[in-house]
PDB file of C-alpha atoms in Angstrom:
ATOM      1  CA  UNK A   1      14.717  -9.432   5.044  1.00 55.00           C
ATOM      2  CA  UNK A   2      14.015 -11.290   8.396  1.00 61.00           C
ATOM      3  CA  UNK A   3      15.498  -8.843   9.895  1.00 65.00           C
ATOM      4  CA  UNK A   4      13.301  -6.067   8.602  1.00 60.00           C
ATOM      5  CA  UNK A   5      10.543  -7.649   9.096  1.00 63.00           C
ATOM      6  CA  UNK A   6      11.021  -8.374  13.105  1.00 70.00           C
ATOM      7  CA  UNK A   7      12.394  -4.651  13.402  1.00 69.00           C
ATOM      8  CA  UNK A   8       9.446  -3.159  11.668  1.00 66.00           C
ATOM      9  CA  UNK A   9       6.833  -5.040  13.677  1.00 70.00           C
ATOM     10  CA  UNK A  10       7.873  -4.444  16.762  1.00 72.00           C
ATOM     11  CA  UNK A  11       8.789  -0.750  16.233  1.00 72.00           C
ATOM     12  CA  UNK A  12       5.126  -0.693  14.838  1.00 70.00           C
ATOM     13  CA  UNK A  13       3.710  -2.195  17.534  1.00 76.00           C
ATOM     14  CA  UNK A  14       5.451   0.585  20.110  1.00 75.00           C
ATOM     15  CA  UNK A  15       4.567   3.044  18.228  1.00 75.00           C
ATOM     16  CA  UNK A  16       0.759   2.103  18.088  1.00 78.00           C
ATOM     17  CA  UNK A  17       0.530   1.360  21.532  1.00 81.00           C
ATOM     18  CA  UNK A  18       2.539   4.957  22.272  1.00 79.00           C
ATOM     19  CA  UNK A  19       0.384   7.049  20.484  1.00 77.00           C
ATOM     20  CA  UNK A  20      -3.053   5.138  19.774  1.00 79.00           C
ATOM     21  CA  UNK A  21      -4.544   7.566  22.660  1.00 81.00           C
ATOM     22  CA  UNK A  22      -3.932  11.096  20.756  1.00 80.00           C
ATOM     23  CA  UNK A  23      -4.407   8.745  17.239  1.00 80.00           C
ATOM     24  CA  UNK A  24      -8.298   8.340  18.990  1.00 81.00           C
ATOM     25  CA  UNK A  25      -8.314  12.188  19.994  1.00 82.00           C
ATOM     26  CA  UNK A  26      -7.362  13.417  16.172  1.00 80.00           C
ATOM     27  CA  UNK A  27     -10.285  10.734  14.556  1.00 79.00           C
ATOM     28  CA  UNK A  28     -12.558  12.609  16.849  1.00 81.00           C
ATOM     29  CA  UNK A  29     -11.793  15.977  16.336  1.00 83.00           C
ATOM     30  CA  UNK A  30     -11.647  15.083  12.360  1.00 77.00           C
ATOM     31  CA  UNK A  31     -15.213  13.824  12.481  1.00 74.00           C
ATOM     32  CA  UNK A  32     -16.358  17.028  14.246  1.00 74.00           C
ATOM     33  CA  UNK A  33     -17.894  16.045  17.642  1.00 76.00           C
ATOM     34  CA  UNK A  34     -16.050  19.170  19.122  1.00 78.00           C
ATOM     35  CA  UNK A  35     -13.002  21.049  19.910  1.00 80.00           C
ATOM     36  CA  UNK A  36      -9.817  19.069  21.586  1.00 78.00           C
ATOM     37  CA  UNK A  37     -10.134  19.578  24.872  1.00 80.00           C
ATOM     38  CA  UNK A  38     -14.177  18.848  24.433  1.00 82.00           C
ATOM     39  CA  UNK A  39     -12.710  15.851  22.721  1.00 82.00           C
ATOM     40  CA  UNK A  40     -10.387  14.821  25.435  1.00 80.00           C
ATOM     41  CA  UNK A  41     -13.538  15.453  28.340  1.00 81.00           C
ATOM     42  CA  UNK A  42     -15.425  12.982  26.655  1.00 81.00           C
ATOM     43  CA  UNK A  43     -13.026   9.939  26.070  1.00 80.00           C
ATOM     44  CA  UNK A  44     -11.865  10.721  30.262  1.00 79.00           C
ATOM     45  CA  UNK A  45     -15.171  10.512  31.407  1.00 77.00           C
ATOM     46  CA  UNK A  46     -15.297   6.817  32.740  1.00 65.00           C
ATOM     47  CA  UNK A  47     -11.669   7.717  34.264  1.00 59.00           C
ATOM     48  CA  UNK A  48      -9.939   4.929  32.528  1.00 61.00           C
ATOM     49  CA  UNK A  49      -7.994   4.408  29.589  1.00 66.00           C
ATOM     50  CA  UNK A  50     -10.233   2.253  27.189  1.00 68.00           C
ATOM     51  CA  UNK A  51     -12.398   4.597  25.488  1.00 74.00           C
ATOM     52  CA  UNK A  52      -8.780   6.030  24.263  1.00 76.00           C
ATOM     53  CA  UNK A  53      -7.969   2.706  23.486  1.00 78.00           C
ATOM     54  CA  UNK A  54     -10.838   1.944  21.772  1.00 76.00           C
ATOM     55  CA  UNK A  55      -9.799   0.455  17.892  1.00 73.00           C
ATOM     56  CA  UNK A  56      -5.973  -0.723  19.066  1.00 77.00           C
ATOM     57  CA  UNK A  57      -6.612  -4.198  18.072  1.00 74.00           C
ATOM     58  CA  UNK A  58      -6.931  -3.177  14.195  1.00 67.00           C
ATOM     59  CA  UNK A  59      -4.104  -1.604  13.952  1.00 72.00           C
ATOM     60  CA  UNK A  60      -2.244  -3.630  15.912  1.00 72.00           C
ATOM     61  CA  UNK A  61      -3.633  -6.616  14.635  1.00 65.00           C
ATOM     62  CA  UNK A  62      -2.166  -5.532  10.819  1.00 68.00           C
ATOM     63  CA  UNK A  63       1.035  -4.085  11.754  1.00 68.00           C
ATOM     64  CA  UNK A  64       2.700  -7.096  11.147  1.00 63.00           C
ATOM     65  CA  UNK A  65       1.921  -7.033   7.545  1.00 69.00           C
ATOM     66  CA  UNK A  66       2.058  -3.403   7.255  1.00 79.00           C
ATOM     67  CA  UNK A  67       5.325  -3.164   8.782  1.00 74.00           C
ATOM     68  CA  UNK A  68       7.018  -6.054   6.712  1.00 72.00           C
ATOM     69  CA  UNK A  69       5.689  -4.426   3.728  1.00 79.00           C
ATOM     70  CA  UNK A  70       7.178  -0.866   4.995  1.00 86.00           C
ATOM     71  CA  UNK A  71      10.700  -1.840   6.111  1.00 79.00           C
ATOM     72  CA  UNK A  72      11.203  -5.426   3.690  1.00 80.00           C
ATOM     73  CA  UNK A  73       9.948  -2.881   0.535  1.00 87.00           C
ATOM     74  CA  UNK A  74      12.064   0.257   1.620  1.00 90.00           C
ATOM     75  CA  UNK A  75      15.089  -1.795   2.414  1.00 86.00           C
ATOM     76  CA  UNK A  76      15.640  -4.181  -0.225  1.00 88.00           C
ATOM     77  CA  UNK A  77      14.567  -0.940  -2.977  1.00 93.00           C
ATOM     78  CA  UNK A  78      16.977   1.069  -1.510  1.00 92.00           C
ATOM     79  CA  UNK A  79      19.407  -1.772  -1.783  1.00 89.00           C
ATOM     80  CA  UNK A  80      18.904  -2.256  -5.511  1.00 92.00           C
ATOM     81  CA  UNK A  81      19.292   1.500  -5.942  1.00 93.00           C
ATOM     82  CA  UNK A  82      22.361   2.627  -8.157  1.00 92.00           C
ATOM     83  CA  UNK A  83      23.435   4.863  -5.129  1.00 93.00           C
ATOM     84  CA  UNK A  84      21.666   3.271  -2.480  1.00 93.00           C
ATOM     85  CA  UNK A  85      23.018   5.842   0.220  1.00 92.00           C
ATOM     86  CA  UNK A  86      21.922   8.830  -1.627  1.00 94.00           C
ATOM     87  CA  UNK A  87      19.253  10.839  -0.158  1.00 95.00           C
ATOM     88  CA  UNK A  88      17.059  10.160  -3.651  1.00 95.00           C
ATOM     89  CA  UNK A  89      16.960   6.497  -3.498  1.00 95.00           C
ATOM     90  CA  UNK A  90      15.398   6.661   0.283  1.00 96.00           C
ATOM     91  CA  UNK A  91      13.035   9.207  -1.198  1.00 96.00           C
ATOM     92  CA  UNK A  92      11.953   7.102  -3.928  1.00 96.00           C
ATOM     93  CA  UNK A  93      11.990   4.061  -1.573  1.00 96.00           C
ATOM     94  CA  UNK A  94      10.088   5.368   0.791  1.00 95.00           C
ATOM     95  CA  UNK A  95       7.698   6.590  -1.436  1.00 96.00           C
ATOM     96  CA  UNK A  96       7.187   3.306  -2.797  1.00 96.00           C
ATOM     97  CA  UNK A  97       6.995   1.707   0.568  1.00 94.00           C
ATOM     98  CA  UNK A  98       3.924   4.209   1.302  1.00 95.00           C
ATOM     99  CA  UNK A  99       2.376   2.966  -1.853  1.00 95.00           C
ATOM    100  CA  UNK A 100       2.360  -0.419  -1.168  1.00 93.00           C
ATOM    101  CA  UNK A 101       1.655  -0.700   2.777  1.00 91.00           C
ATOM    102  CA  UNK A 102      -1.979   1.386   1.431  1.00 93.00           C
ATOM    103  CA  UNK A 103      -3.301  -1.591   0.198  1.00 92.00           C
ATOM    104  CA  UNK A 104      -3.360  -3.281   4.233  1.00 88.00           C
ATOM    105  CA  UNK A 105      -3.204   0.324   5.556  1.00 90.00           C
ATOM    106  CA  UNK A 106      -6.364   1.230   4.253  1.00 92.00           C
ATOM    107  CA  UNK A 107      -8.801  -1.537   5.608  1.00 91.00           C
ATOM    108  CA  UNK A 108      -7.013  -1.505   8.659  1.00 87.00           C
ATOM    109  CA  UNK A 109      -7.962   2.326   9.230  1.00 90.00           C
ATOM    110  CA  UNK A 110     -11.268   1.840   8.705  1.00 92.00           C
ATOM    111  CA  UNK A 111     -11.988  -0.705  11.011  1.00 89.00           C
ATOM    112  CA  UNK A 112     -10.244   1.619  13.561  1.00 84.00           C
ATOM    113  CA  UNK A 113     -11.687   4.375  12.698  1.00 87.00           C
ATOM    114  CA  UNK A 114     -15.253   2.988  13.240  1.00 88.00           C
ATOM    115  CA  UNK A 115     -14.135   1.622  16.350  1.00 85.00           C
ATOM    116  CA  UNK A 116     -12.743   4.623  17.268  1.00 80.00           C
ATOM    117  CA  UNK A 117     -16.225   6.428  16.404  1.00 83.00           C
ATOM    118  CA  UNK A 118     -18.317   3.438  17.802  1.00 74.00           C
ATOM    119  CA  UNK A 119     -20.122   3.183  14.808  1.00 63.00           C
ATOM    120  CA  UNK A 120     -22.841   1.222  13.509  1.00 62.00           C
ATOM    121  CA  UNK A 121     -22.601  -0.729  17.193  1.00 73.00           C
ATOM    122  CA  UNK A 122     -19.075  -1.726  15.904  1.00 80.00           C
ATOM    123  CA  UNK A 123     -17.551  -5.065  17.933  1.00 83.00           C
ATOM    124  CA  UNK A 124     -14.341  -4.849  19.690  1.00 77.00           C
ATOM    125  CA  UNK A 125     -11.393  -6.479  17.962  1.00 76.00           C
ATOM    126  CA  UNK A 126      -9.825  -7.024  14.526  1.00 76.00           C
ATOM    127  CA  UNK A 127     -11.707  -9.255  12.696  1.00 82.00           C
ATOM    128  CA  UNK A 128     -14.727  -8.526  14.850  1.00 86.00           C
ATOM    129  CA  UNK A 129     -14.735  -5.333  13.306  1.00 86.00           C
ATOM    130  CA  UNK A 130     -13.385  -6.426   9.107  1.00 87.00           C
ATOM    131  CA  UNK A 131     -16.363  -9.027   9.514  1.00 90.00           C
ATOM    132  CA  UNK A 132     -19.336  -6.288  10.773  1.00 89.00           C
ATOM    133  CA  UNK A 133     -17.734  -4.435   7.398  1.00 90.00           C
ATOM    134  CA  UNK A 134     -18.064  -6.876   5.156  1.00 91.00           C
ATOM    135  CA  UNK A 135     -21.352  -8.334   6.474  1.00 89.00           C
ATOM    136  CA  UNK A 136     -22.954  -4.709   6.416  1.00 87.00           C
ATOM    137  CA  UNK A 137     -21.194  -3.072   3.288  1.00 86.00           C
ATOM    138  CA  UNK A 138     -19.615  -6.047   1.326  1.00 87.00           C
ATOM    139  CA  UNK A 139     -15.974  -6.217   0.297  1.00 87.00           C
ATOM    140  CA  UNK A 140     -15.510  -3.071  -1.483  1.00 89.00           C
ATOM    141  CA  UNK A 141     -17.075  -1.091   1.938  1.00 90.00           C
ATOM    142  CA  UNK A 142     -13.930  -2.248   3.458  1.00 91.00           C
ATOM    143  CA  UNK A 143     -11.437  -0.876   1.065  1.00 93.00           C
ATOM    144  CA  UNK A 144     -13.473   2.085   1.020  1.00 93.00           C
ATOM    145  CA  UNK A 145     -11.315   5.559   1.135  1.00 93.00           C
ATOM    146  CA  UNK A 146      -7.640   3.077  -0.533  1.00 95.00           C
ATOM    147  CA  UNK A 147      -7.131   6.034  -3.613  1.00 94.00           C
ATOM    148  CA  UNK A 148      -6.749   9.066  -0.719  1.00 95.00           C
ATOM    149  CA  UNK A 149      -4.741   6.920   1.306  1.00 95.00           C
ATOM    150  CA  UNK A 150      -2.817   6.117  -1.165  1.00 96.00           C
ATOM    151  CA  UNK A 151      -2.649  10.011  -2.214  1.00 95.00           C
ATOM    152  CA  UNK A 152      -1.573  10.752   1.557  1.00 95.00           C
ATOM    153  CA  UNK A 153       0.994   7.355   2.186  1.00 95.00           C
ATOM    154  CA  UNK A 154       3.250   7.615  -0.981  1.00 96.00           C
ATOM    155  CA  UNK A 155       4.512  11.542  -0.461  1.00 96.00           C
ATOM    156  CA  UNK A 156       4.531  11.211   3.140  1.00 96.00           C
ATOM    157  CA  UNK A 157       6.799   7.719   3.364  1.00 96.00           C
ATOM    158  CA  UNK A 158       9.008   9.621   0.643  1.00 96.00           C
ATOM    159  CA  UNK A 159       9.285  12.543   3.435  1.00 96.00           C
ATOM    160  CA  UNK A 160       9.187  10.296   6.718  1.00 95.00           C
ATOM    161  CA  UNK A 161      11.893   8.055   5.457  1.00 95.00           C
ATOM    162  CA  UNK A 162      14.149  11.011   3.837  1.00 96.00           C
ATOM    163  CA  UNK A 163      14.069  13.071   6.996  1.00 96.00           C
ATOM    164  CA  UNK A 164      14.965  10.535   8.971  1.00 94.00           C
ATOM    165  CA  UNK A 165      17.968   9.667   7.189  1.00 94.00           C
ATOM    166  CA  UNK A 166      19.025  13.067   6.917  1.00 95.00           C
ATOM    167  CA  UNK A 167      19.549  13.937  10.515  1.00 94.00           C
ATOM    168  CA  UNK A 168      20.420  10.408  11.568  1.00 92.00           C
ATOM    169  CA  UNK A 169      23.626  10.328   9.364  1.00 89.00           C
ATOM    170  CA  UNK A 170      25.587  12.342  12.005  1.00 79.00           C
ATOM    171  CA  UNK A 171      24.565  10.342  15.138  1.00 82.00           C
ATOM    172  CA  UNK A 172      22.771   6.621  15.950  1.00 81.00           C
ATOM    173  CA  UNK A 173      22.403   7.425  19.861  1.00 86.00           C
ATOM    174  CA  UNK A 174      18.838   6.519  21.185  1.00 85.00           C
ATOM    175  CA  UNK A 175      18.040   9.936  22.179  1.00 89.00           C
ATOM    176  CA  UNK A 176      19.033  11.417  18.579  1.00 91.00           C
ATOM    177  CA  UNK A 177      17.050   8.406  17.053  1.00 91.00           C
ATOM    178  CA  UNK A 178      14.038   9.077  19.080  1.00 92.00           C
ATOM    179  CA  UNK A 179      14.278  12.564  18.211  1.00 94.00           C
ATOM    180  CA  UNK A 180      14.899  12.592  14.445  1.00 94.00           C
ATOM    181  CA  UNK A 181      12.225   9.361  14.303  1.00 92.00           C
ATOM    182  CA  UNK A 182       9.885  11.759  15.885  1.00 94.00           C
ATOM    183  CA  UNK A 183      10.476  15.031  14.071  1.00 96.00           C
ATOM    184  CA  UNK A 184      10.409  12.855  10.704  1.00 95.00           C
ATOM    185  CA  UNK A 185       6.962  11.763  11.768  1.00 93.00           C
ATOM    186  CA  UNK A 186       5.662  15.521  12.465  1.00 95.00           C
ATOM    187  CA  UNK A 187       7.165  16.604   9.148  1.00 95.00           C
ATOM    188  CA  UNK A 188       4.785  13.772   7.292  1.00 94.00           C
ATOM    189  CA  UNK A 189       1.814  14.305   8.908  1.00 93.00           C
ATOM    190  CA  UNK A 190       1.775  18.154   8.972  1.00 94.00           C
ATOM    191  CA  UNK A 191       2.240  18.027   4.892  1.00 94.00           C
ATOM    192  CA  UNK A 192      -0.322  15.730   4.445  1.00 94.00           C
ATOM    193  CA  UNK A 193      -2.666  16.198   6.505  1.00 93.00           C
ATOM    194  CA  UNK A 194      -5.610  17.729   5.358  1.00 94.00           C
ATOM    195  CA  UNK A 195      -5.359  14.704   2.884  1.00 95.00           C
ATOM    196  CA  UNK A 196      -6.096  12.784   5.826  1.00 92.00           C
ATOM    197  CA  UNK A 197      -8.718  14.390   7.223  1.00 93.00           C
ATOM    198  CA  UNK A 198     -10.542  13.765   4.216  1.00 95.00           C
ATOM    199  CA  UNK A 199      -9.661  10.255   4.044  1.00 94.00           C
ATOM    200  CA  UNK A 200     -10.617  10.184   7.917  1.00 91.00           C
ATOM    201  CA  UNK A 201     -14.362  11.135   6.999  1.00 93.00           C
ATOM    202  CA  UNK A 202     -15.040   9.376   4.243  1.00 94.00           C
ATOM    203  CA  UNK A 203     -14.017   6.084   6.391  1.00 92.00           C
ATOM    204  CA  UNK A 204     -16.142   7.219   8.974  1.00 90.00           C
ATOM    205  CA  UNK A 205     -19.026   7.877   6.695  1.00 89.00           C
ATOM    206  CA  UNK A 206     -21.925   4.517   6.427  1.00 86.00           C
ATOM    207  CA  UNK A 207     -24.535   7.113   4.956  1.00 85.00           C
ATOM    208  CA  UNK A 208     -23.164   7.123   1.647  1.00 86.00           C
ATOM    209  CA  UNK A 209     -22.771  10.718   2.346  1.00 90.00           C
ATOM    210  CA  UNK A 210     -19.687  11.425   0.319  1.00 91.00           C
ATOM    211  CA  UNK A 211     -19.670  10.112  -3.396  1.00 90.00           C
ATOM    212  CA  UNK A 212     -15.751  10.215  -3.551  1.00 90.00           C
ATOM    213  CA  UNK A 213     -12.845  12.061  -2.222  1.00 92.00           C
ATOM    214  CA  UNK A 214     -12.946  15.203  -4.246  1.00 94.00           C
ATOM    215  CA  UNK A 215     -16.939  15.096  -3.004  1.00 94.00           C
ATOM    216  CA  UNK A 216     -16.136  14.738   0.878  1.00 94.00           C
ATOM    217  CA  UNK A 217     -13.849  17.911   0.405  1.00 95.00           C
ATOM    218  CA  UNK A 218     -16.197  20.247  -1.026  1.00 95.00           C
ATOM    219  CA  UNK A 219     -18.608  18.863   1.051  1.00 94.00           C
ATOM    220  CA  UNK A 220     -16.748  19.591   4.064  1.00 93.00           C
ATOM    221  CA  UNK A 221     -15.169  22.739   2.907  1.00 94.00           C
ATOM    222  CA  UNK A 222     -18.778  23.836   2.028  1.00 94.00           C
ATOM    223  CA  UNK A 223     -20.433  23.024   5.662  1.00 91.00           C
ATOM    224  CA  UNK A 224     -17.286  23.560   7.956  1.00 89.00           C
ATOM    225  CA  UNK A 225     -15.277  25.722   6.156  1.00 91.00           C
ATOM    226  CA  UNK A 226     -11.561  25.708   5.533  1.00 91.00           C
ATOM    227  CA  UNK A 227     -10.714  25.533   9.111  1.00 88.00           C
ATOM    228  CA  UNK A 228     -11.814  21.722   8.975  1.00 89.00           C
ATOM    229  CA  UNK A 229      -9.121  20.518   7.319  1.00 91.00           C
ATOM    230  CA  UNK A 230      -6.449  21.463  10.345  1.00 89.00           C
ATOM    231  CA  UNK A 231      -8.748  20.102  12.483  1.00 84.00           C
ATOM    232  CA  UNK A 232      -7.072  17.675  15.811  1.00 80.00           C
ATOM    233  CA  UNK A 233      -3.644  19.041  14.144  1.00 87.00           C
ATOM    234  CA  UNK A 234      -2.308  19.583  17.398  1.00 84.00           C
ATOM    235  CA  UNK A 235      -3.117  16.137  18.694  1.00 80.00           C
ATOM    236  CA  UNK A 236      -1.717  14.838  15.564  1.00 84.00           C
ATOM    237  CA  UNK A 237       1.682  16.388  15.696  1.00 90.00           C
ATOM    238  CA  UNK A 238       2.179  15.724  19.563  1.00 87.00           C
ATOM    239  CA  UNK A 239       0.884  11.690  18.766  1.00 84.00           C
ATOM    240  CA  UNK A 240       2.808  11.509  15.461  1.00 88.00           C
ATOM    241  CA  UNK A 241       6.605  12.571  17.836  1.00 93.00           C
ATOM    242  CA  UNK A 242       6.002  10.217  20.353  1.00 89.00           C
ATOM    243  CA  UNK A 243       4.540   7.382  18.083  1.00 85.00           C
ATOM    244  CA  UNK A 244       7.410   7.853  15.982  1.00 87.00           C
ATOM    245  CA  UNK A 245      10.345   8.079  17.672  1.00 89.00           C
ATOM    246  CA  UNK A 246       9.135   5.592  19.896  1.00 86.00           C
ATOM    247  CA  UNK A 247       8.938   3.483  16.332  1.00 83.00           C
ATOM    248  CA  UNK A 248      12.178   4.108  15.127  1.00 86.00           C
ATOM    249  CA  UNK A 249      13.905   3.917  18.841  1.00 86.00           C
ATOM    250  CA  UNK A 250      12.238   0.177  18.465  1.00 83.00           C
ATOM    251  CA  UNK A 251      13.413  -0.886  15.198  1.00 81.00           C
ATOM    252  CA  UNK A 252      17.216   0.560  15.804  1.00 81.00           C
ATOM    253  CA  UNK A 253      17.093  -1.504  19.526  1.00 82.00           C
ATOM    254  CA  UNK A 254      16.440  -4.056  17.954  1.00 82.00           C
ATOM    255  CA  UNK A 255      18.721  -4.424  14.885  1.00 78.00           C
ATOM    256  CA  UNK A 256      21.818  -3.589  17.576  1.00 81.00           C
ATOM    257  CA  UNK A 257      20.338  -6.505  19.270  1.00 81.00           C
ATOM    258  CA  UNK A 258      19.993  -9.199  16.443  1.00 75.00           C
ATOM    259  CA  UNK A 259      23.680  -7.939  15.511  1.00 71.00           C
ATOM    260  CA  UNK A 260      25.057  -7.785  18.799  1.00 77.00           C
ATOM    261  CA  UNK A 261      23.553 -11.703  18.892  1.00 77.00           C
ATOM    262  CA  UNK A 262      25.144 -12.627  15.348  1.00 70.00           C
ATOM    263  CA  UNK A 263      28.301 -10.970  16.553  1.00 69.00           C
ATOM    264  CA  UNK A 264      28.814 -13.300  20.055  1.00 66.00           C
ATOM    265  CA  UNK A 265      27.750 -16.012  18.414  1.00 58.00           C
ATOM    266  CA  UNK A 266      30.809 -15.468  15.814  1.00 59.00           C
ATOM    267  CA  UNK A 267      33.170 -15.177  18.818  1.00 55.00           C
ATOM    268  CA  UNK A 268      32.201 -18.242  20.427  1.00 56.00           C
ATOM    269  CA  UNK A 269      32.213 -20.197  17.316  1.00 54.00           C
ATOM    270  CA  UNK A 270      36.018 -18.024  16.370  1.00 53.00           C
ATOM    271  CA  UNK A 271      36.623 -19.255  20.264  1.00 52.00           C
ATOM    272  CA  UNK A 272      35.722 -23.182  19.685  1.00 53.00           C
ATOM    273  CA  UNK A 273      37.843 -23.403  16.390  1.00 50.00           C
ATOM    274  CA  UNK A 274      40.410 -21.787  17.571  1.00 50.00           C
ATOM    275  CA  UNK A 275      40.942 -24.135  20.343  1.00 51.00           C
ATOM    276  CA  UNK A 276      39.644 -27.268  17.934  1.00 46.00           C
ATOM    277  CA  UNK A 277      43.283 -26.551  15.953  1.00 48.00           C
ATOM    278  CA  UNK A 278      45.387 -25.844  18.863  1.00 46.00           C
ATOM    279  CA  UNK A 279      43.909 -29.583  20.317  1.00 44.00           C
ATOM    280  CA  UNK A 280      44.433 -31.224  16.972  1.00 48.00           C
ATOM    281  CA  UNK A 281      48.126 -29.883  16.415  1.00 44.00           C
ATOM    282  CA  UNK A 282      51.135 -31.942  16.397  1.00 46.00           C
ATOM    283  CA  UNK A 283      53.085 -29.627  19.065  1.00 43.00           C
ATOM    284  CA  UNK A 284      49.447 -30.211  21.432  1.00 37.00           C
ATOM    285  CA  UNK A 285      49.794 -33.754  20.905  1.00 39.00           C
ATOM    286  CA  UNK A 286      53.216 -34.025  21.669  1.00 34.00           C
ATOM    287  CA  UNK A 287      52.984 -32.401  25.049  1.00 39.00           C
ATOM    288  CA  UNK A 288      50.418 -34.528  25.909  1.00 33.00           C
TER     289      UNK A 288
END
């Protein structure tokens, strides 16, 4: 379990930092203050990097107890599966997984997203930002938009985590990690993602625009038509490779790592007994 939870959070944490940039692009786009490259104008137009950077610290700020409750709840699930190796059980882990990490996930994207959008004068930082929340909207503002995240994080885990293990079974090398970490990560987000487009605007909304989720899409439908709900896909699928093979390149580093450690460490101590018996024999002690 330690193990899953150090390996999640820093392959979180890579793949935030990785892909927060095109993560910032897509909430744009979603929210509909103009086409991609419009999009990507704007955020350049200082010439540095922290407009696109703008709303890192949420996310980054959670993924420690996002990514424990990932990797520690698909693990150990997967573990107490009858056929733990079977593509089913890392289906119905994953799926699980998704479920759970909502609950954190949720909050966490809103704060970001508001960041993102710099709105309502949001402040920079975490809790900053989950403090403006709950001193404008109250506690419930903050979960506001958990049911369609849930909707999206629960299928899309089930996929992520399945597709991963299914082209990973062949080879562990970084490069085919990276890869099949990546492609898994495209496959998720390009079945689910008018889910989160919805979920995207009604975390974005402080109007009280949208009554619910099934609201927000008519809504939307109604005013920007169908097309909305592919909106910053492109973005999306190039952030959602590199954000998650960089994620699962972390994770597998650093489980070779922690084993590699637990592995010389077993030498050495194989090494000093070894040499504790030959001392304390009678035929050592004799030649002495």
């Amino acid at each position: 379990m330690a193990l899953d939870f150090i390996a999640g959070c820093i392959g979180g944490c890579a793949g935030i930092i990785a892909g927060h940039p095109l993560d910032t692009l897509k909430v744009h786009v979603q929210s509909g203050r103009g086409s991609p490259m419009e999009c990507t104008k704007a955020l350049l137009k200082g010439g540095t990097l922290s407009m696109v950077y703008r709303g890192v610290y949420a996310p980054l700020g959670g993924v420690a107890g996002i990514n424990a409750i990932v990797f520690g709840t698909y693990k150990n699930i997967r573990r107490a599966m009858p056929d733990p190796d079977s593509l089913r059980s890392h289906a119905i882990a994953g799926g699980t997984a998704g479920m759970l990490q909502s609950f954190a996930c949720a909050p966490v994207e809103l704060v970001k997203t508001r960041q993102q959008l710099a709105k309502e004068g949001m402040p920079k930082g975490a809790w900053a930002g989950a403090r403006h929340v709950l001193r404008t909207g109250g506690y419930r503002s903050l979960f506001r938009g958990l049911v369609i995240t849930i909707v999206r994080d629960s299928p899309s885990f089930a996929v992520y985590f399945t597709a991963y293990e299914a082209m990973t079974r062949g080879s562990q090398s970084a490069m085919h990690v990276f890869a099949a970490g990546g492609i898994a990560g495209v496959l998720s987000w390009i079945l689910f993602y008018p889910i989160d487009v919805i979920k995207s605007r009604i975390q974005a909304d402080t109007t009280g625009l949208y009554k619910g989720s099934w609201d927000c899409f008519l809504k939307s439908v109604r005013t920007d038509g169908w097309r909305c709900l592919g909106r910053g896909l492109g973005a999306v699928t190039l952030r959602a490779f590199i954000s998650n093979g960089a994620c699962f390149a972390a994770v597998a580093w650093t489980e070779r790592a922690w084993h590699k450690t637990l592995s010389g460490e077993r030498l050495v101590k194989a090494s000093t007994i070894s040499e504790s018996v030959i001392y304390d024999s009678a035929e050592y002690q004799y030649d002495v």
